[in-house]
Amino acid sequence: MAFRIVCRPSVLASPSRAASAALFGTSRNSAMRSMIRGYSSGPAKKSGSSPMLWALAFAGAGVAGYYMMTPPGKVAPLSSPKSNPGVNVETKQKNNLDYQAIYNDIADILEDNDYDDGSFGPVLLRLAWHASGTYNKADGSGGSNGATMRFRPESEHGGNAGLGVARKKLEAIKKKYPDISYSDLWSLAGVVAVQEMGGPTIPWRPGRTDKLSANDCTPDGRLPDGAKDASHIRDIFYRMGFNDQEIVALSGAHALGRCHHDRSGFEGPWTTSPTMLTNEYYRLLLEEQWVPKKWNGPFQYVDKSTGELMMLPTDMELVKDSRFKKYTVIYAKDNDKFFEDFAKAFVKLEELGCRFPEDTKTYRFKSTLE
C-alpha cells in the first residue's frame, strides 16, 4: 500500500527548524518552496523499486539518499550492451554535446509528486555517489569512470539497491543524447541534483567512458555500512583518498532523501526538508536529542521530540568522534562554509578514477532556480 506524505506543522515547530523554513522561503523560487514539507509517522511511500538503499552518499544517492548503507539486497540491473564478458572495451563519446542543454533536461525530470518526497533529486545524487564511491586509490580500480553498475554483480550489491529507479529515470536523457556516456550522464545528474536542490555550484568535466565488460565490476563492500562506527567510516573513505574534513563535508548530503525500509532496512528522513540541501543535517545532529528507535528493524536513532526524523549509527559518529565533531560544529554554524567544502569534496568524489586531458573544459552550469 502507498502512503501519501502529508504536511505536519509540528515537525517544523522547533526554533532551528523554523529558521530553516525561513531560509528556504527567502532563497528559493515558488516551485522549490512547494517541495518543502513535513512527514507523517507512517511508512514511507514505496518508490517502485526493489529492496535496499544506500543511505551517499552522502547520494545517495541516495544518496541519494544518499548514503552510508551496504546491507544485503537485490536489484535487477538495467539491460546492458551485449558484449563478450571477457573483453574489456570502452565506449567513446563525441565532444559536440551541449551539456547545459543536458543539464536542463535532467532538471526537468526531477520533480515528481508521485515519487518519495516529490523529487528524484536525492536518488540521482545517490546514483552519482555510488558510481564514484567504489574507488580504491591503492590499485586505481572503481570510481565514476566506467558506469559498471549497469552490470551484475555490481547492480545487485546491497548498497546499490533501489538505484535501478535512478538508472531507469535517466534512460530518456540517454536516448535523447546517445553520444553522452553513462559515466558522464550519471555524474552530471549528481551535479544537477545538488544545484537544483538549492546546493552550491559544482564544477564538472566531461570525458568519462563506459566499460562494456562485467569483468570491471568492483567487489561488494566498498560502500559505507550505516550500522557501523567511526573506524569503518575512515576505512571506507581513506581508501578513496579522503580526509576527516572531507568525510564530514560529504556526509552533509544526508540533508537530502530518506531511508526506505524495503531497501536498507532503515526508515525515515534525516531532515525536515529532504529535497533542499542546507546545513540542517549538522544542526539537527547537535541540537536534537537522539534516542534509539523502538521497533523490529535494525538499530537506528530517532529525534526524541517528534520521532519522525532519524539518524544512522554512522551519522551519530560525527558527534561522538572528536575529530569528526569539530567539523560538524563548523558546518552547523556556517552554511556557506559547508557549501564551499562540500563542492570541493564532491568534485573530487565524482572524478575518482578519471584521467582528463589537460585541455578538458570545466563547466559551471546555470541552475534553473536562478
CSV table of C-alpha atoms in Angstrom, one decimal:
chain,number,residue,atom,x,y,z
A,1,MET,CA,0.0,0.0,0.0
A,2,ALA,CA,1.3,3.5,-0.8
A,3,PHE,CA,1.2,6.2,1.8
A,4,ARG,CA,0.8,9.9,0.9
A,5,ILE,CA,3.2,12.2,2.6
A,6,VAL,CA,1.2,14.8,4.4
A,7,CYS,CA,2.2,18.2,5.9
A,8,ARG,CA,2.8,18.1,9.7
A,9,PRO,CA,3.4,21.6,11.0
A,10,SER,CA,4.6,20.2,14.3
A,11,VAL,CA,7.7,18.9,12.6
A,12,LEU,CA,8.8,22.5,11.9
A,13,ALA,CA,7.9,23.8,15.3
A,14,SER,CA,11.4,24.0,16.9
A,15,PRO,CA,13.3,27.2,16.5
A,16,SER,CA,16.1,25.6,14.5
A,17,ARG,CA,13.6,24.1,12.1
A,18,ALA,CA,11.6,27.3,11.8
A,19,ALA,CA,14.9,29.1,10.9
A,20,SER,CA,15.4,26.5,8.1
A,21,ALA,CA,12.0,27.1,6.8
A,22,ALA,CA,12.6,30.8,6.8
A,23,LEU,CA,15.9,30.4,5.0
A,24,PHE,CA,14.3,28.3,2.2
A,25,GLY,CA,11.4,30.6,1.8
A,26,THR,CA,13.6,33.6,1.1
A,27,SER,CA,16.1,32.0,-1.1
A,28,ARG,CA,14.2,29.6,-3.5
A,29,ASN,CA,11.6,30.0,-6.1
A,30,SER,CA,8.0,29.1,-5.5
A,31,ALA,CA,8.3,25.7,-7.2
A,32,MET,CA,11.1,24.7,-4.8
A,33,ARG,CA,9.3,26.1,-1.8
A,34,SER,CA,6.3,23.9,-2.7
A,35,MET,CA,8.6,20.8,-2.2
A,36,ILE,CA,9.3,21.6,1.4
A,37,ARG,CA,7.1,19.5,3.6
A,38,GLY,CA,6.7,17.7,6.9
A,39,TYR,CA,6.2,14.0,7.3
A,40,SER,CA,3.7,11.6,8.8
A,41,SER,CA,5.0,8.9,11.2
A,42,GLY,CA,3.6,6.2,8.9
A,43,PRO,CA,5.6,4.1,6.5
A,44,ALA,CA,7.3,5.9,3.6
A,45,LYS,CA,5.7,5.7,0.2
A,46,LYS,CA,7.3,2.9,-1.8
A,47,SER,CA,9.4,4.1,-4.7
A,48,GLY,CA,8.6,1.2,-7.1
A,49,SER,CA,12.0,-0.4,-7.0
A,50,SER,CA,13.4,-3.4,-5.4
A,51,PRO,CA,15.0,-3.5,-1.9
A,52,MET,CA,17.6,-1.6,0.0
A,53,LEU,CA,19.1,2.0,0.0
A,54,TRP,CA,22.4,3.4,0.3
A,55,ALA,CA,21.7,5.9,2.8
A,56,LEU,CA,25.7,8.5,-0.1
A,57,ALA,CA,26.2,9.5,0.0
A,58,PHE,CA,26.5,11.5,1.2
A,59,ALA,CA,23.7,10.3,-2.8
A,60,GLY,CA,22.6,8.9,-2.4
A,61,ALA,CA,22.4,8.8,-4.0
A,62,GLY,CA,21.0,8.4,-2.4
A,63,VAL,CA,22.3,9.4,-1.9
A,64,ALA,CA,20.6,9.6,-2.6
A,65,GLY,CA,19.6,9.1,-0.2
A,66,TYR,CA,22.2,9.2,-0.3
A,67,TYR,CA,24.1,7.1,1.6
A,68,MET,CA,26.0,5.0,4.1
A,69,MET,CA,24.5,1.6,3.9
A,70,THR,CA,25.5,-1.7,2.4
A,71,PRO,CA,23.0,-4.3,3.7
A,72,PRO,CA,22.2,-7.3,1.6
A,73,GLY,CA,19.7,-6.8,-1.2
A,74,LYS,CA,18.8,-7.4,-4.8
A,75,VAL,CA,18.0,-5.1,-7.6
A,76,ALA,CA,17.7,-6.1,-11.3
A,77,PRO,CA,20.2,-4.3,-13.5
A,78,LEU,CA,19.3,-2.2,-16.4
A,79,SER,CA,19.7,-4.2,-19.6
A,80,SER,CA,23.3,-3.7,-20.7
A,81,PRO,CA,25.0,-3.7,-24.0
A,82,LYS,CA,25.7,-7.2,-25.4
A,83,SER,CA,29.4,-7.9,-25.3
A,84,ASN,CA,31.9,-10.6,-24.8
A,85,PRO,CA,32.2,-10.7,-20.9
A,86,GLY,CA,35.9,-11.5,-21.4
A,87,VAL,CA,36.6,-8.4,-23.5
A,88,ASN,CA,37.3,-5.1,-21.8
A,89,VAL,CA,36.4,-2.3,-24.2
A,90,GLU,CA,35.3,1.3,-23.7
A,91,THR,CA,32.7,3.4,-25.5
A,92,LYS,CA,33.9,6.8,-26.7
A,93,GLN,CA,31.8,9.9,-26.8
A,94,LYS,CA,31.7,12.9,-29.1
A,95,ASN,CA,32.8,16.3,-28.0
A,96,ASN,CA,30.0,18.3,-29.6
A,97,LEU,CA,27.4,17.9,-26.8
A,98,ASP,CA,25.5,20.8,-25.3
A,99,TYR,CA,26.0,20.0,-21.7
A,100,GLN,CA,23.9,22.9,-20.4
A,101,ALA,CA,21.0,21.5,-22.5
A,102,ILE,CA,21.5,18.1,-21.0
A,103,TYR,CA,21.7,19.7,-17.5
A,104,ASN,CA,18.4,21.4,-18.2
A,105,ASP,CA,16.7,18.3,-19.4
A,106,ILE,CA,17.8,16.4,-16.3
A,107,ALA,CA,16.5,19.2,-14.2
A,108,ASP,CA,13.1,18.9,-15.9
A,109,ILE,CA,12.7,15.3,-14.8
A,110,LEU,CA,13.5,15.9,-11.1
A,111,GLU,CA,10.2,17.0,-9.8
A,112,ASP,CA,7.5,14.2,-9.4
A,113,ASN,CA,4.9,14.3,-6.7
A,114,ASP,CA,4.3,10.6,-7.1
A,115,TYR,CA,7.9,9.7,-6.1
A,116,ASP,CA,9.1,9.8,-2.5
A,117,ASP,CA,9.1,13.4,-1.2
A,118,GLY,CA,8.3,14.9,-4.6
A,119,SER,CA,11.8,14.8,-6.2
A,120,PHE,CA,14.1,12.3,-7.9
A,121,GLY,CA,17.0,14.5,-6.9
A,122,PRO,CA,18.1,12.5,-3.9
A,123,VAL,CA,18.2,9.2,-5.7
A,124,LEU,CA,20.0,10.6,-8.7
A,125,LEU,CA,22.6,12.1,-6.3
A,126,ARG,CA,22.9,8.7,-4.6
A,127,LEU,CA,23.5,7.1,-8.1
A,128,ALA,CA,26.3,9.5,-8.8
A,129,TRP,CA,27.8,8.9,-5.3
A,130,HIS,CA,27.7,5.2,-5.5
A,131,ALA,CA,29.1,5.1,-9.0
A,132,SER,CA,32.1,7.0,-7.7
A,133,GLY,CA,32.4,5.7,-4.2
A,134,THR,CA,33.8,2.3,-5.3
A,135,TYR,CA,37.3,3.8,-6.0
A,136,ASN,CA,40.4,2.3,-4.5
A,137,LYS,CA,43.4,4.6,-4.6
A,138,ALA,CA,45.8,1.6,-3.9
A,139,ASP,CA,45.1,0.0,-7.3
A,140,GLY,CA,43.1,2.6,-9.2
A,141,SER,CA,40.1,0.4,-9.6
A,142,GLY,CA,36.5,1.6,-9.3
A,143,GLY,CA,35.4,5.2,-9.5
A,144,SER,CA,33.0,7.0,-11.7
A,145,ASN,CA,34.8,6.1,-15.0
A,146,GLY,CA,33.1,3.0,-16.4
A,147,ALA,CA,29.5,3.0,-15.2
A,148,THR,CA,29.9,-0.6,-14.2
A,149,MET,CA,26.8,-0.6,-12.1
A,150,ARG,CA,25.0,-1.4,-15.3
A,151,PHE,CA,26.1,-5.0,-14.9
A,152,ARG,CA,25.7,-7.8,-12.4
A,153,PRO,CA,27.0,-8.3,-9.9
A,154,GLU,CA,27.6,-4.6,-9.1
A,155,SER,CA,24.0,-3.7,-9.8
A,156,GLU,CA,23.0,-6.2,-7.1
A,157,HIS,CA,25.3,-5.1,-4.4
A,158,GLY,CA,23.3,-4.3,-1.2
A,159,GLY,CA,24.4,-0.6,-1.2
A,160,ASN,CA,23.1,-0.1,-4.7
A,161,ALA,CA,19.6,-1.5,-4.0
A,162,GLY,CA,16.9,0.8,-5.3
A,163,LEU,CA,19.2,2.6,-7.7
A,164,GLY,CA,17.6,0.9,-10.7
A,165,VAL,CA,15.0,3.6,-10.2
A,166,ALA,CA,17.6,6.3,-10.9
A,167,ARG,CA,19.2,4.5,-13.8
A,168,LYS,CA,15.9,3.9,-15.5
A,169,LYS,CA,14.8,7.5,-14.9
A,170,LEU,CA,17.9,8.7,-16.9
A,171,GLU,CA,17.3,6.5,-19.8
A,172,ALA,CA,15.1,9.1,-21.5
A,173,ILE,CA,18.0,11.5,-21.3
A,174,LYS,CA,20.5,8.9,-22.7
A,175,LYS,CA,18.1,8.2,-25.6
A,176,LYS,CA,17.9,11.9,-26.4
A,177,TYR,CA,21.7,12.4,-26.2
A,178,PRO,CA,23.1,9.0,-27.2
A,179,ASP,CA,26.7,10.4,-27.5
A,180,ILE,CA,27.0,11.0,-23.8
A,181,SER,CA,28.5,8.1,-21.8
A,182,TYR,CA,26.6,6.7,-18.9
A,183,SER,CA,29.5,7.6,-16.7
A,184,ASP,CA,29.2,11.3,-17.6
A,185,LEU,CA,25.4,11.2,-17.5
A,186,TRP,CA,25.3,9.8,-14.0
A,187,SER,CA,27.9,12.2,-12.7
A,188,LEU,CA,26.2,15.1,-14.4
A,189,ALA,CA,22.9,14.0,-12.8
A,190,GLY,CA,24.6,14.3,-9.4
A,191,VAL,CA,25.6,17.9,-10.2
A,192,VAL,CA,22.1,18.7,-11.3
A,193,ALA,CA,20.6,17.2,-8.2
A,194,VAL,CA,22.9,19.2,-5.9
A,195,GLN,CA,22.3,22.5,-7.7
A,196,GLU,CA,18.6,22.1,-8.3
A,197,MET,CA,18.0,21.2,-4.6
A,198,GLY,CA,19.5,24.5,-3.5
A,199,GLY,CA,23.1,23.5,-3.1
A,200,PRO,CA,26.3,25.1,-4.4
A,201,THR,CA,27.6,25.3,-7.9
A,202,ILE,CA,29.6,22.1,-8.7
A,203,PRO,CA,32.3,22.4,-11.4
A,204,TRP,CA,32.2,19.4,-13.8
A,205,ARG,CA,34.3,18.0,-16.5
A,206,PRO,CA,33.2,15.5,-19.2
A,207,GLY,CA,35.2,12.7,-20.7
A,208,ARG,CA,34.4,9.6,-18.7
A,209,THR,CA,34.0,6.4,-20.8
A,210,ASP,CA,31.8,3.3,-20.3
A,211,LYS,CA,33.2,-0.2,-19.8
A,212,LEU,CA,31.4,-2.9,-21.7
A,213,SER,CA,32.5,-5.8,-19.6
A,214,ALA,CA,31.2,-7.1,-16.3
A,215,ASN,CA,34.8,-8.0,-15.5
A,216,ASP,CA,35.4,-4.4,-14.4
A,217,CYS,CA,32.7,-4.5,-11.7
A,218,THR,CA,34.1,-3.8,-8.3
A,219,PRO,CA,33.7,-6.2,-5.3
A,220,ASP,CA,30.9,-5.7,-2.9
A,221,GLY,CA,31.7,-3.9,0.4
A,222,ARG,CA,33.3,-0.8,-0.9
A,223,LEU,CA,30.4,1.5,0.2
A,224,PRO,CA,29.8,2.6,3.8
A,225,ASP,CA,27.6,0.5,6.1
A,226,GLY,CA,25.3,2.7,8.1
A,227,ALA,CA,25.3,0.4,11.0
A,228,LYS,CA,29.0,0.7,11.8
A,229,ASP,CA,31.3,3.1,13.6
A,230,ALA,CA,33.9,5.8,13.0
A,231,SER,CA,36.7,3.3,12.2
A,232,HIS,CA,34.6,1.8,9.5
A,233,ILE,CA,33.9,5.2,8.0
A,234,ARG,CA,37.5,6.1,7.9
A,235,ASP,CA,38.4,2.7,6.4
A,236,ILE,CA,36.0,3.4,3.6
A,237,PHE,CA,36.8,7.0,2.9
A,238,TYR,CA,40.6,6.8,3.4
A,239,ARG,CA,40.6,4.0,0.8
A,240,MET,CA,39.3,6.6,-1.7
A,241,GLY,CA,41.7,9.3,-0.6
A,242,PHE,CA,39.5,11.5,1.6
A,243,ASN,CA,40.5,13.0,4.9
A,244,ASP,CA,38.3,13.6,8.0
A,245,GLN,CA,37.2,17.1,6.9
A,246,GLU,CA,36.1,15.8,3.5
A,247,ILE,CA,34.3,12.9,5.1
A,248,VAL,CA,32.2,15.2,7.3
A,249,ALA,CA,31.5,17.6,4.4
A,250,LEU,CA,30.3,14.8,2.1
A,251,SER,CA,28.1,13.5,5.0
A,252,GLY,CA,26.1,16.7,4.7
A,253,ALA,CA,24.4,15.2,1.7
A,254,HIS,CA,22.3,13.3,4.3
A,255,ALA,CA,20.3,16.5,4.4
A,256,LEU,CA,18.7,15.0,1.3
A,257,GLY,CA,16.5,12.0,0.8
A,258,ARG,CA,15.4,9.3,3.2
A,259,CYS,CA,16.0,5.7,4.1
A,260,HIS,CA,13.5,3.1,2.9
A,261,HIS,CA,12.7,0.0,5.0
A,262,ASP,CA,12.2,-2.1,1.9
A,263,ARG,CA,15.7,-1.3,0.6
A,264,SER,CA,18.1,-0.8,3.5
A,265,GLY,CA,16.0,-1.9,6.5
A,266,PHE,CA,16.3,1.6,7.9
A,267,GLU,CA,13.4,4.1,7.7
A,268,GLY,CA,12.8,7.8,7.6
A,269,PRO,CA,14.3,11.2,6.5
A,270,TRP,CA,17.3,12.8,8.2
A,271,THR,CA,15.9,16.3,8.0
A,272,THR,CA,12.6,18.2,7.7
A,273,SER,CA,13.3,19.2,4.1
A,274,PRO,CA,14.8,16.3,2.3
A,275,THR,CA,14.7,17.9,-1.1
A,276,MET,CA,16.7,21.0,-0.1
A,277,LEU,CA,20.4,21.0,0.6
A,278,THR,CA,21.4,23.1,3.6
A,279,ASN,CA,23.4,22.6,6.8
A,280,GLU,CA,20.3,21.4,8.7
A,281,TYR,CA,21.7,17.9,9.0
A,282,TYR,CA,24.6,19.1,11.1
A,283,ARG,CA,22.4,21.4,13.3
A,284,LEU,CA,20.0,18.6,14.0
A,285,LEU,CA,22.8,16.2,15.0
A,286,LEU,CA,24.0,18.8,17.6
A,287,GLU,CA,20.7,20.3,18.7
A,288,GLU,CA,18.2,17.4,18.8
A,289,GLN,CA,18.2,14.7,21.4
A,290,TRP,CA,18.6,11.4,19.5
A,291,VAL,CA,17.2,8.2,21.1
A,292,PRO,CA,17.1,4.5,19.9
A,293,LYS,CA,14.1,3.7,17.8
A,294,LYS,CA,11.8,1.1,19.3
A,295,TRP,CA,10.9,-1.2,16.5
A,296,ASN,CA,11.6,-4.5,14.9
A,297,GLY,CA,14.0,-3.1,12.3
A,298,PRO,CA,17.8,-2.5,12.5
A,299,PHE,CA,19.2,-0.2,15.2
A,300,GLN,CA,18.8,3.4,14.4
A,301,TYR,CA,18.0,6.7,16.2
A,302,VAL,CA,15.0,9.0,16.1
A,303,ASP,CA,14.6,12.5,17.4
A,304,LYS,CA,13.0,12.5,20.8
A,305,SER,CA,10.8,15.5,20.2
A,306,THR,CA,8.8,14.0,17.2
A,307,GLY,CA,10.1,10.6,16.4
A,308,GLU,CA,9.7,11.5,12.8
A,309,LEU,CA,13.4,12.1,11.8
A,310,MET,CA,16.2,9.6,12.0
A,311,MET,CA,19.9,9.2,12.2
A,312,LEU,CA,22.0,6.1,11.5
A,313,PRO,CA,24.8,4.9,13.8
A,314,THR,CA,27.3,6.3,11.3
A,315,ASP,CA,25.6,9.7,11.4
A,316,MET,CA,26.0,9.8,15.2
A,317,GLU,CA,29.7,9.1,14.9
A,318,LEU,CA,30.0,12.7,13.5
A,319,VAL,CA,29.3,14.0,17.0
A,320,LYS,CA,30.7,11.1,19.1
A,321,ASP,CA,34.1,11.2,17.4
A,322,SER,CA,36.0,14.3,18.4
A,323,ARG,CA,38.0,14.6,15.2
A,324,PHE,CA,34.7,14.4,13.2
A,325,LYS,CA,32.8,16.6,15.6
A,326,LYS,CA,34.9,19.7,15.2
A,327,TYR,CA,33.9,19.9,11.5
A,328,THR,CA,30.3,19.1,12.3
A,329,VAL,CA,30.3,22.1,14.6
A,330,ILE,CA,31.8,24.3,11.9
A,331,TYR,CA,29.3,23.3,9.3
A,332,ALA,CA,26.3,23.6,11.7
A,333,LYS,CA,27.3,27.3,12.3
A,334,ASP,CA,28.2,28.2,8.7
A,335,ASN,CA,26.1,27.1,5.7
A,336,ASP,CA,28.4,28.9,3.3
A,337,LYS,CA,31.4,27.1,4.6
A,338,PHE,CA,29.6,23.8,4.3
A,339,PHE,CA,28.7,24.6,0.7
A,340,GLU,CA,32.3,25.6,-0.1
A,341,ASP,CA,33.8,22.4,1.3
A,342,PHE,CA,31.0,20.2,0.1
A,343,ALA,CA,31.5,21.4,-3.5
A,344,LYS,CA,35.2,20.7,-3.4
A,345,ALA,CA,34.8,17.3,-1.9
A,346,PHE,CA,32.0,16.4,-4.3
A,347,VAL,CA,34.1,17.3,-7.4
A,348,LYS,CA,36.9,15.1,-6.0
A,349,LEU,CA,34.4,12.3,-5.5
A,350,GLU,CA,33.0,12.5,-9.0
A,351,GLU,CA,36.4,12.5,-10.5
A,352,LEU,CA,37.8,9.4,-8.7
A,353,GLY,CA,39.3,7.0,-11.2
A,354,CYS,CA,39.2,9.6,-14.0
A,355,ARG,CA,42.1,10.9,-16.1
A,356,PHE,CA,41.1,14.0,-18.1
A,357,PRO,CA,43.3,15.6,-20.8
A,358,GLU,CA,44.8,18.9,-19.7
A,359,ASP,CA,42.6,20.8,-22.2
A,360,THR,CA,39.3,19.4,-20.9
A,361,LYS,CA,36.8,22.1,-20.4
A,362,THR,CA,35.3,22.7,-16.9
A,363,TYR,CA,31.6,23.5,-16.9
A,364,ARG,CA,29.8,25.6,-14.3
A,365,PHE,CA,26.1,25.2,-15.0
A,366,LYS,CA,23.4,27.7,-14.6
A,367,SER,CA,20.7,26.4,-12.3
A,368,THR,CA,17.1,26.6,-13.4
A,369,LEU,CA,16.4,28.2,-10.0
A,370,GLU,CA,18.4,31.3,-11.0
